[in-house]
C-alpha cells in the first residue's frame, strides 16, 4: 500500500507477536517521525540481542556470557533448583525476591499438539545436573495451565526414581483477588491446599 | 532487570506507541528466539525508513522521492484537493477508492494544549498551492474529533476569503453499526445531515 520502505517496515513489524496491522502502521509512522538517534538505538538493540545474547550452558537462561549471572553468583544456593519454562519466568521469580536458589530453564512445556515432547526440552540436561550437583530439592514452577501441569507431572514421575525432593508451586487464590470471581478449578485448588492458621 | 542487551532492547521497544512493558518483554524474547535473517530484515527496515523516506515537497505525504507517487501521477484530478492530518489518513482515503483527486497533509491538527497552532502545520504551503494550481474544491478530511473540527473550522474561515469551494466529510452513523450504540453527538449529526431518499 505504501511506497517501498514504509510498507516493508509495516510488514516486518506486523510479524511481531501482539502487533496487528493497525499497531504496525502506528509504530512505523512513529519510527518515521522519531529522532533518528533513538531509532538507530532501536535498530542496533535488535541487532545486538541477536549477536550478543546466548543461552547459559548450565541452566539455559539468557546470558551474554557462557554462563548466566545467576549461575555465576556464588551466593546462590546450589542445593535448590527451580525449574521453569522460559527465561521470562526466571525474571518473574527473581522479582519476588523470595528464592535464593538456582534455575533450570526447560525452553517450553510438553505440548503434543505443537509437537513438543520431552526430547525438545532441556530435560536431559536437567538430569545431568542432578548427577553432578549437590541438589536437594527441585521446585517445579511450570505454568499452572494444561501444558505446564503435564510437564510438571512428567518431571515428578521421572524424578521420583532418583529419590530427590520434588515440590510444585502452590495453586490457589491470587492475592488481592476476589473469591467470587475465582474460577472453580482455582477455588478447588485453594480448598485442597488450605493451611492451618491455629494449632 | 535482564542482562545488558536484552534489557536495552526491552527499554527501546517499550518507548514505541502502544507497547507496554509486558509487550516489550514478549517482543524482545520473540526477537531473541526468531530467525536471525528475519530480525536483520526488521533492523534494516527501521534503518531504511529513516534513511530513505522523506516527505513529498508538494503535499507532505511520505515519499522516497522528491514528490510522492500520487503527486507524480498525471491521472489524478488536479482540481480537487483532500486535506488530511497525517499520511496515514491519505492511505485510509485511498483504500476507499472513491477519491481520485490529490492530497495535502497538514502534519497534525490545531491543538493549543499541545502547543500546536496553525503555524506548526503545513497551512502556508496549502495557500501557496491554491495560488499556483487549478484547484476548484477543497475537501477537509481532518479527524471528526475536537482538534480535527477546530482545524476544519480554521481552514474553512481562512479559505472563504479566497472564494474556493470548501467541503467537509459527512458525519453520521458508521455503516454496519447499531443505532442504539451511537453516541448522541454522532446521532445528532446523522439527523442534521439526513438525506432525501424520494423526491
CSV table of C-alpha atoms in Angstrom, one decimal:
chain,number,residue,atom,x,y,z
A,1,UNK,CA,0.0,0.0,0.0
A,2,UNK,CA,2.7,2.5,1.0
A,3,UNK,CA,5.8,3.1,-1.0
A,4,UNK,CA,8.7,0.7,-0.5
A,5,UNK,CA,10.5,1.2,2.8
A,6,UNK,CA,7.4,2.2,4.8
A,7,UNK,CA,5.4,-0.8,3.7
A,8,UNK,CA,8.4,-3.1,4.3
A,9,UNK,CA,8.7,-1.8,7.9
A,10,UNK,CA,4.9,-2.2,8.4
A,11,UNK,CA,5.2,-5.8,7.2
A,12,UNK,CA,8.1,-6.6,9.4
A,13,UNK,CA,6.5,-5.0,12.5
A,14,UNK,CA,3.3,-6.9,11.8
A,15,UNK,CA,5.1,-10.2,12.2
A,16,UNK,CA,5.9,-9.5,15.8
A,17,UNK,CA,3.7,-11.1,18.5
A,18,UNK,CA,0.8,-9.0,19.6
A,19,UNK,CA,1.3,-6.4,16.8
A,20,UNK,CA,-1.7,-6.2,14.5
A,21,UNK,CA,-1.8,-4.3,11.2
A,22,UNK,CA,-3.1,-1.1,12.8
A,23,UNK,CA,-0.4,-1.1,15.5
A,24,UNK,CA,2.3,-1.9,12.9
A,25,UNK,CA,1.2,1.1,10.9
A,26,UNK,CA,1.2,3.3,14.0
A,27,UNK,CA,4.6,2.1,15.1
A,28,UNK,CA,6.0,2.6,11.6
A,29,UNK,CA,4.9,6.2,11.5
A,30,UNK,CA,6.2,6.8,14.9
A,31,UNK,CA,9.6,5.5,13.7
A,32,UNK,CA,9.4,7.7,10.7
A,33,UNK,CA,8.8,10.8,12.7
A,34,UNK,CA,11.0,9.9,15.7
A,35,UNK,CA,14.5,11.2,16.4
A,36,UNK,CA,17.0,9.4,14.1
A,37,UNK,CA,19.3,8.7,17.1
A,38,UNK,CA,16.6,7.0,19.1
A,39,UNK,CA,15.7,4.8,16.1
A,40,UNK,CA,19.3,3.9,15.4
A,41,UNK,CA,19.4,2.7,19.0
A,42,UNK,CA,16.3,0.6,18.5
A,43,UNK,CA,17.8,-0.9,15.3
A,44,UNK,CA,21.1,-1.5,17.0
A,45,UNK,CA,19.4,-3.1,20.0
A,46,UNK,CA,17.7,-5.7,17.8
A,47,UNK,CA,21.0,-6.5,16.2
A,48,UNK,CA,22.9,-6.6,19.5
A,49,UNK,CA,20.4,-9.0,21.0
A,50,UNK,CA,20.9,-11.4,18.1
A,51,UNK,CA,24.6,-11.1,18.1
A,52,UNK,CA,25.4,-11.0,21.8
A,53,UNK,CA,22.8,-12.9,23.7
A,54,UNK,CA,23.1,-16.7,24.0
A,55,UNK,CA,21.8,-19.2,26.5
A,56,UNK,CA,23.6,-20.2,29.7
A,57,UNK,CA,25.3,-23.5,29.2
A,58,UNK,CA,24.2,-24.7,32.6
A,59,UNK,CA,20.6,-23.5,33.1
A,60,UNK,CA,19.6,-22.2,29.6
A,61,UNK,CA,18.6,-18.8,30.9
A,62,UNK,CA,19.5,-15.9,28.6
A,63,UNK,CA,23.1,-14.7,29.0
A,64,UNK,CA,25.7,-12.7,27.3
A,65,UNK,CA,28.4,-14.9,28.7
A,66,UNK,CA,29.0,-18.7,28.6
A,67,UNK,CA,27.1,-18.9,31.9
A,68,UNK,CA,24.4,-16.6,33.2
A,69,UNK,CA,24.7,-14.1,36.1
A,70,UNK,CA,22.7,-16.4,38.5
A,71,UNK,CA,24.8,-19.5,37.7
A,72,UNK,CA,28.0,-17.4,38.2
A,73,UNK,CA,26.8,-16.0,41.5
A,74,UNK,CA,28.5,-18.0,44.4
A,75,UNK,CA,26.0,-16.6,46.9
A,76,UNK,CA,23.1,-18.5,45.3
A,77,UNK,CA,22.1,-21.7,47.0
A,78,UNK,CA,23.3,-24.7,44.9
A,79,UNK,CA,21.0,-27.2,46.7
A,80,UNK,CA,17.7,-25.9,45.4
A,81,UNK,CA,16.8,-25.8,41.8
A,82,UNK,CA,13.7,-24.0,40.4
A,83,UNK,CA,12.6,-25.5,37.1
A,84,UNK,CA,10.8,-23.0,34.8
A,85,UNK,CA,9.6,-23.0,31.2
A,86,UNK,CA,11.1,-19.8,29.9
A,87,UNK,CA,13.8,-17.1,30.8
A,88,UNK,CA,10.9,-14.7,31.4
A,89,UNK,CA,9.8,-17.0,34.2
A,90,UNK,CA,13.2,-16.7,35.8
A,91,UNK,CA,12.7,-12.9,35.9
A,92,UNK,CA,9.2,-13.3,37.4
A,93,UNK,CA,10.5,-15.5,40.2
A,94,UNK,CA,13.5,-13.1,40.8
A,95,UNK,CA,11.1,-10.2,41.2
A,96,UNK,CA,9.5,-11.9,44.2
A,97,UNK,CA,12.9,-11.9,46.0
A,98,UNK,CA,11.8,-15.0,47.8
A,99,UNK,CA,14.0,-17.6,46.1
A,100,UNK,CA,17.8,-17.7,46.5
A,101,UNK,CA,18.5,-21.0,44.7
A,102,UNK,CA,19.3,-21.6,41.1
A,103,UNK,CA,17.3,-22.2,38.0
A,104,UNK,CA,16.8,-24.6,35.1
A,105,UNK,CA,15.0,-23.3,32.0
A,106,UNK,CA,13.2,-26.1,30.1
A,107,UNK,CA,12.7,-24.0,27.0
A,108,UNK,CA,9.0,-24.6,26.9
A,109,UNK,CA,6.4,-27.2,28.0
A,110,UNK,CA,5.2,-30.6,26.8
A,111,UNK,CA,2.6,-29.9,24.1
A,112,UNK,CA,1.7,-32.8,21.9
A,113,UNK,CA,-0.4,-30.6,19.6
A,114,UNK,CA,2.5,-28.4,18.8
A,115,UNK,CA,4.8,-31.4,18.5
A,116,UNK,CA,6.8,-30.6,21.6
A,117,UNK,CA,7.7,-33.7,23.6
A,118,UNK,CA,10.2,-34.2,26.5
A,119,UNK,CA,13.1,-34.5,24.0
A,120,UNK,CA,12.6,-31.0,22.7
A,121,UNK,CA,13.0,-29.6,26.2
A,122,UNK,CA,16.2,-29.3,28.3
A,123,UNK,CA,15.2,-32.3,30.4
A,124,UNK,CA,18.3,-34.4,29.6
A,125,UNK,CA,20.5,-31.5,30.8
A,126,UNK,CA,18.4,-31.3,34.0
A,127,UNK,CA,19.2,-35.0,34.7
A,128,UNK,CA,22.9,-34.4,34.0
A,129,UNK,CA,22.8,-31.5,36.6
A,130,UNK,CA,21.3,-33.8,39.2
A,131,UNK,CA,24.1,-36.3,38.8
A,132,UNK,CA,26.8,-33.7,39.2
A,133,UNK,CA,25.4,-31.1,41.6
A,134,UNK,CA,24.5,-31.2,45.2
A,135,UNK,CA,20.9,-30.6,44.6
A,136,UNK,CA,18.5,-31.5,47.4
A,137,UNK,CA,15.2,-30.1,46.2
A,138,UNK,CA,13.6,-29.4,42.9
A,139,UNK,CA,10.8,-26.8,42.8
A,140,UNK,CA,8.7,-27.3,39.6
A,141,UNK,CA,7.5,-23.8,38.6
A,142,UNK,CA,6.0,-24.5,35.2
A,143,UNK,CA,2.8,-22.6,34.2
A,144,UNK,CA,-0.4,-23.5,36.0
A,145,UNK,CA,-2.1,-24.5,32.7
A,146,UNK,CA,-2.6,-27.7,30.8
A,147,UNK,CA,0.9,-27.9,29.3
A,148,UNK,CA,2.6,-26.7,32.4
A,149,UNK,CA,0.8,-29.3,34.6
A,150,UNK,CA,1.6,-32.1,32.1
A,151,UNK,CA,5.2,-31.1,32.2
A,152,UNK,CA,5.2,-31.0,36.0
A,153,UNK,CA,3.6,-34.4,36.2
A,154,UNK,CA,6.2,-35.8,33.7
A,155,UNK,CA,9.1,-34.4,35.6
A,156,UNK,CA,7.7,-35.5,39.0
A,157,UNK,CA,7.4,-39.1,37.8
A,158,UNK,CA,10.8,-39.1,36.3
A,159,UNK,CA,12.5,-37.6,39.3
A,160,UNK,CA,10.7,-39.9,41.8
A,161,UNK,CA,13.1,-42.7,40.8
A,162,UNK,CA,16.1,-40.6,41.7
A,163,UNK,CA,14.9,-40.1,45.2
A,164,UNK,CA,15.1,-36.3,45.3
A,165,UNK,CA,12.7,-33.9,47.0
A,166,UNK,CA,10.3,-32.5,44.3
A,167,UNK,CA,7.8,-29.7,45.1
A,168,UNK,CA,5.3,-27.8,43.0
A,169,UNK,CA,4.3,-24.1,43.4
A,170,UNK,CA,1.0,-23.8,45.3
A,171,UNK,CA,-2.1,-23.1,43.3
A,172,UNK,CA,-4.8,-21.0,44.9
A,173,UNK,CA,-6.5,-17.6,45.1
A,174,UNK,CA,-4.4,-14.8,43.7
A,175,UNK,CA,-3.5,-12.3,46.4
A,176,UNK,CA,-5.7,-9.1,46.1
A,177,UNK,CA,-8.2,-11.1,44.1
A,178,UNK,CA,-11.9,-11.6,44.8
A,179,UNK,CA,-13.2,-15.0,45.9
A,180,UNK,CA,-16.4,-14.8,43.9
A,181,UNK,CA,-14.5,-14.2,40.7
A,182,UNK,CA,-12.1,-17.1,41.0
A,183,UNK,CA,-12.8,-19.9,38.6
A,184,UNK,CA,-13.9,-23.2,40.0
A,185,UNK,CA,-10.6,-25.0,39.4
A,186,UNK,CA,-8.6,-22.4,41.2
A,187,UNK,CA,-11.0,-22.2,44.1
A,188,UNK,CA,-11.0,-26.0,44.3
A,189,UNK,CA,-7.2,-26.0,44.4
A,190,UNK,CA,-7.3,-23.3,47.2
A,191,UNK,CA,-9.5,-25.7,49.3
A,192,UNK,CA,-7.2,-28.7,48.7
A,193,UNK,CA,-4.2,-26.6,49.6
A,194,UNK,CA,-5.7,-24.9,52.7
A,195,UNK,CA,-3.3,-24.2,55.5
A,196,UNK,CA,-3.7,-24.4,59.3
A,197,UNK,CA,-3.8,-21.0,60.9
A,198,UNK,CA,-4.0,-22.1,64.6
A,199,UNK,CA,-2.5,-25.2,66.1
B,1,UNK,CA,16.5,-6.5,35.3
B,2,UNK,CA,17.9,-8.6,32.4
B,3,UNK,CA,21.5,-8.6,31.4
B,4,UNK,CA,22.7,-5.8,29.1
B,5,UNK,CA,21.4,-6.3,25.5
B,6,UNK,CA,18.1,-7.9,26.4
B,7,UNK,CA,17.1,-5.1,28.8
B,8,UNK,CA,18.3,-2.4,26.3
B,9,UNK,CA,16.0,-3.9,23.7
B,10,UNK,CA,13.1,-4.1,26.1
B,11,UNK,CA,13.6,-0.5,27.0
B,12,UNK,CA,13.8,0.6,23.4
B,13,UNK,CA,10.7,-1.4,22.4
B,14,UNK,CA,8.8,0.0,25.5
B,15,UNK,CA,9.2,3.5,24.1
B,16,UNK,CA,7.1,2.6,21.0
B,17,UNK,CA,3.5,3.7,20.9
B,18,UNK,CA,1.1,1.1,22.3
B,19,UNK,CA,3.9,-1.2,23.5
B,20,UNK,CA,3.7,-1.6,27.3
B,21,UNK,CA,6.3,-3.3,29.5
B,22,UNK,CA,4.8,-6.8,29.1
B,23,UNK,CA,4.5,-6.5,25.3
B,24,UNK,CA,8.1,-5.1,25.1
B,25,UNK,CA,9.3,-8.2,27.0
B,26,UNK,CA,7.3,-10.6,24.8
B,27,UNK,CA,8.5,-8.9,21.6
B,28,UNK,CA,12.2,-8.9,22.9
B,29,UNK,CA,12.0,-12.7,23.6
B,30,UNK,CA,10.4,-13.3,20.2
B,31,UNK,CA,13.3,-11.4,18.6
B,32,UNK,CA,15.8,-13.4,20.7
B,33,UNK,CA,14.4,-16.7,19.5
B,34,UNK,CA,13.4,-15.7,15.9
B,35,UNK,CA,15.4,-16.5,12.8
B,36,UNK,CA,18.4,-14.1,12.6
B,37,UNK,CA,17.7,-13.3,8.9
B,38,UNK,CA,14.2,-12.2,9.8
B,39,UNK,CA,15.4,-10.0,12.6
B,40,UNK,CA,18.2,-8.5,10.4
B,41,UNK,CA,15.4,-7.5,8.0
B,42,UNK,CA,13.5,-5.8,10.8
B,43,UNK,CA,16.5,-3.9,12.0
B,44,UNK,CA,17.4,-2.9,8.4
B,45,UNK,CA,13.8,-1.9,7.7
B,46,UNK,CA,13.9,0.6,10.6
B,47,UNK,CA,17.2,2.0,9.3
B,48,UNK,CA,15.9,2.2,5.7
B,49,UNK,CA,12.8,4.1,6.7
B,50,UNK,CA,14.9,6.7,8.5
B,51,UNK,CA,17.4,7.0,5.6
B,52,UNK,CA,15.2,6.7,2.6
B,53,UNK,CA,11.7,8.1,3.5
B,54,UNK,CA,11.1,11.8,3.2
B,55,UNK,CA,8.0,14.0,2.8
B,56,UNK,CA,6.7,15.0,-0.6
B,57,UNK,CA,7.7,18.6,-1.3
B,58,UNK,CA,4.2,19.3,-2.7
B,59,UNK,CA,1.7,17.6,-0.4
B,60,UNK,CA,3.9,16.4,2.6
B,61,UNK,CA,2.8,12.8,2.2
B,62,UNK,CA,5.5,10.2,2.9
B,63,UNK,CA,7.7,9.6,-0.2
B,64,UNK,CA,11.0,8.1,-1.1
B,65,UNK,CA,11.4,10.6,-3.9
B,66,UNK,CA,11.2,14.4,-4.1
B,67,UNK,CA,7.5,14.1,-4.7
B,68,UNK,CA,5.1,11.3,-3.8
B,69,UNK,CA,3.5,8.7,-6.1
B,70,UNK,CA,0.1,10.5,-6.0
B,71,UNK,CA,1.5,13.9,-6.9
B,72,UNK,CA,3.6,12.3,-9.7
B,73,UNK,CA,0.5,10.5,-11.1
B,74,UNK,CA,-0.8,12.5,-14.1
B,75,UNK,CA,-4.2,10.7,-14.0
B,76,UNK,CA,-5.1,12.2,-10.6
B,77,UNK,CA,-7.5,15.1,-10.7
B,78,UNK,CA,-5.7,18.3,-10.1
B,79,UNK,CA,-8.8,20.3,-9.4
B,80,UNK,CA,-9.8,18.6,-6.1
B,81,UNK,CA,-7.6,18.6,-3.0
B,82,UNK,CA,-8.3,16.5,0.0
B,83,UNK,CA,-6.8,18.0,3.2
B,84,UNK,CA,-5.9,15.4,5.9
B,85,UNK,CA,-3.9,15.5,9.1
B,86,UNK,CA,-1.5,12.6,8.5
B,87,UNK,CA,0.0,10.4,5.8
B,88,UNK,CA,-2.0,7.5,7.4
B,89,UNK,CA,-5.1,9.4,6.5
B,90,UNK,CA,-4.1,9.5,2.8
B,91,UNK,CA,-3.9,5.7,2.9
B,92,UNK,CA,-7.3,5.5,4.6
B,93,UNK,CA,-8.9,7.6,1.9
B,94,UNK,CA,-7.0,5.7,-0.8
B,95,UNK,CA,-8.4,2.4,0.5
B,96,UNK,CA,-12.0,3.7,-0.2
B,97,UNK,CA,-11.1,4.0,-3.9
B,98,UNK,CA,-13.7,6.8,-4.1
B,99,UNK,CA,-11.4,9.8,-4.4
B,100,UNK,CA,-9.3,10.4,-7.5
B,101,UNK,CA,-8.0,13.9,-6.6
B,102,UNK,CA,-4.9,15.0,-4.8
B,103,UNK,CA,-3.9,15.5,-1.2
B,104,UNK,CA,-2.5,17.9,1.2
B,105,UNK,CA,-1.1,16.6,4.5
B,106,UNK,CA,-1.2,19.2,7.3
B,107,UNK,CA,1.1,17.2,9.6
B,108,UNK,CA,-1.3,17.3,12.6
B,109,UNK,CA,-4.2,19.3,13.9
B,110,UNK,CA,-4.6,22.5,15.8
B,111,UNK,CA,-4.2,21.6,19.5
B,112,UNK,CA,-3.5,24.6,21.8
B,113,UNK,CA,-2.8,22.2,24.8
B,114,UNK,CA,0.0,20.5,22.9
B,115,UNK,CA,1.2,23.9,21.7
B,116,UNK,CA,0.3,23.2,18.0
B,117,UNK,CA,-1.1,26.2,16.2
B,118,UNK,CA,-1.7,26.9,12.5
B,119,UNK,CA,2.0,27.9,12.1
B,120,UNK,CA,3.1,24.4,13.0
B,121,UNK,CA,1.0,22.8,10.3
B,122,UNK,CA,1.6,23.0,6.5
B,123,UNK,CA,-1.2,25.6,6.1
B,124,UNK,CA,1.1,28.2,4.4
B,125,UNK,CA,2.1,25.6,1.8
B,126,UNK,CA,-1.6,24.9,1.2
B,127,UNK,CA,-2.2,28.6,0.5
B,128,UNK,CA,0.8,28.6,-1.9
B,129,UNK,CA,-0.7,25.6,-3.8
B,130,UNK,CA,-4.0,27.4,-4.1
B,131,UNK,CA,-2.4,30.4,-5.9
B,132,UNK,CA,-0.5,28.2,-8.3
B,133,UNK,CA,-2.8,25.3,-9.1
B,134,UNK,CA,-6.1,24.9,-10.8
B,135,UNK,CA,-7.9,23.8,-7.6
B,136,UNK,CA,-11.7,24.1,-7.6
B,137,UNK,CA,-12.6,22.2,-4.5
B,138,UNK,CA,-11.0,21.6,-1.1
B,139,UNK,CA,-12.4,18.6,0.9
B,140,UNK,CA,-11.5,19.0,4.5
B,141,UNK,CA,-11.0,15.5,5.9
B,142,UNK,CA,-9.5,16.2,9.3
B,143,UNK,CA,-10.4,13.8,12.1
B,144,UNK,CA,-14.0,14.1,13.5
B,145,UNK,CA,-12.7,15.0,17.0
B,146,UNK,CA,-12.2,18.3,18.8
B,147,UNK,CA,-8.9,19.1,17.3
B,148,UNK,CA,-9.9,18.0,13.8
B,149,UNK,CA,-13.1,20.1,13.9
B,150,UNK,CA,-11.2,23.1,15.2
B,151,UNK,CA,-8.7,22.7,12.3
B,152,UNK,CA,-11.6,22.3,9.8
B,153,UNK,CA,-13.3,25.5,11.1
B,154,UNK,CA,-10.0,27.4,11.0
B,155,UNK,CA,-9.3,26.3,7.4
B,156,UNK,CA,-12.9,27.0,6.3
B,157,UNK,CA,-12.8,30.6,7.6
B,158,UNK,CA,-9.4,31.2,6.0
B,159,UNK,CA,-10.4,29.8,2.6
B,160,UNK,CA,-13.7,31.6,2.5
B,161,UNK,CA,-11.9,34.8,1.6
B,162,UNK,CA,-10.3,33.1,-1.4
B,163,UNK,CA,-13.6,32.2,-2.9
B,164,UNK,CA,-13.0,28.5,-3.4
B,165,UNK,CA,-15.5,25.6,-2.8
B,166,UNK,CA,-14.8,24.0,0.6
B,167,UNK,CA,-16.5,20.9,1.8
B,168,UNK,CA,-16.2,18.7,4.9
B,169,UNK,CA,-16.6,14.9,5.1
B,170,UNK,CA,-20.1,13.9,6.3
B,171,UNK,CA,-20.5,12.9,10.0
B,172,UNK,CA,-23.1,10.3,10.8
B,173,UNK,CA,-23.8,6.7,11.7
B,174,UNK,CA,-20.9,4.3,10.8
B,175,UNK,CA,-22.1,1.8,8.2
B,176,UNK,CA,-22.6,-1.6,9.8
B,177,UNK,CA,-23.1,0.0,13.2
B,178,UNK,CA,-26.0,-0.1,15.5
B,179,UNK,CA,-28.2,3.0,16.0
B,180,UNK,CA,-28.7,2.3,19.7
B,181,UNK,CA,-25.0,2.2,20.4
B,182,UNK,CA,-24.2,5.5,18.6
B,183,UNK,CA,-23.2,8.4,20.9
B,184,UNK,CA,-25.5,11.3,21.0
B,185,UNK,CA,-23.2,13.7,19.1
B,186,UNK,CA,-22.9,11.2,16.2
B,187,UNK,CA,-26.6,10.5,16.2
B,188,UNK,CA,-27.3,14.3,16.3
B,189,UNK,CA,-25.0,14.8,13.3
B,190,UNK,CA,-26.8,12.0,11.4
B,191,UNK,CA,-30.1,13.8,11.9
B,192,UNK,CA,-28.6,17.2,10.8
B,193,UNK,CA,-27.0,15.6,7.7
B,194,UNK,CA,-30.1,13.5,6.7
B,195,UNK,CA,-30.6,13.0,3.0
B,196,UNK,CA,-33.7,12.8,0.9
B,197,UNK,CA,-34.5,9.3,-0.4
B,198,UNK,CA,-37.5,10.1,-2.5
B,199,UNK,CA,-38.2,13.3,-4.4
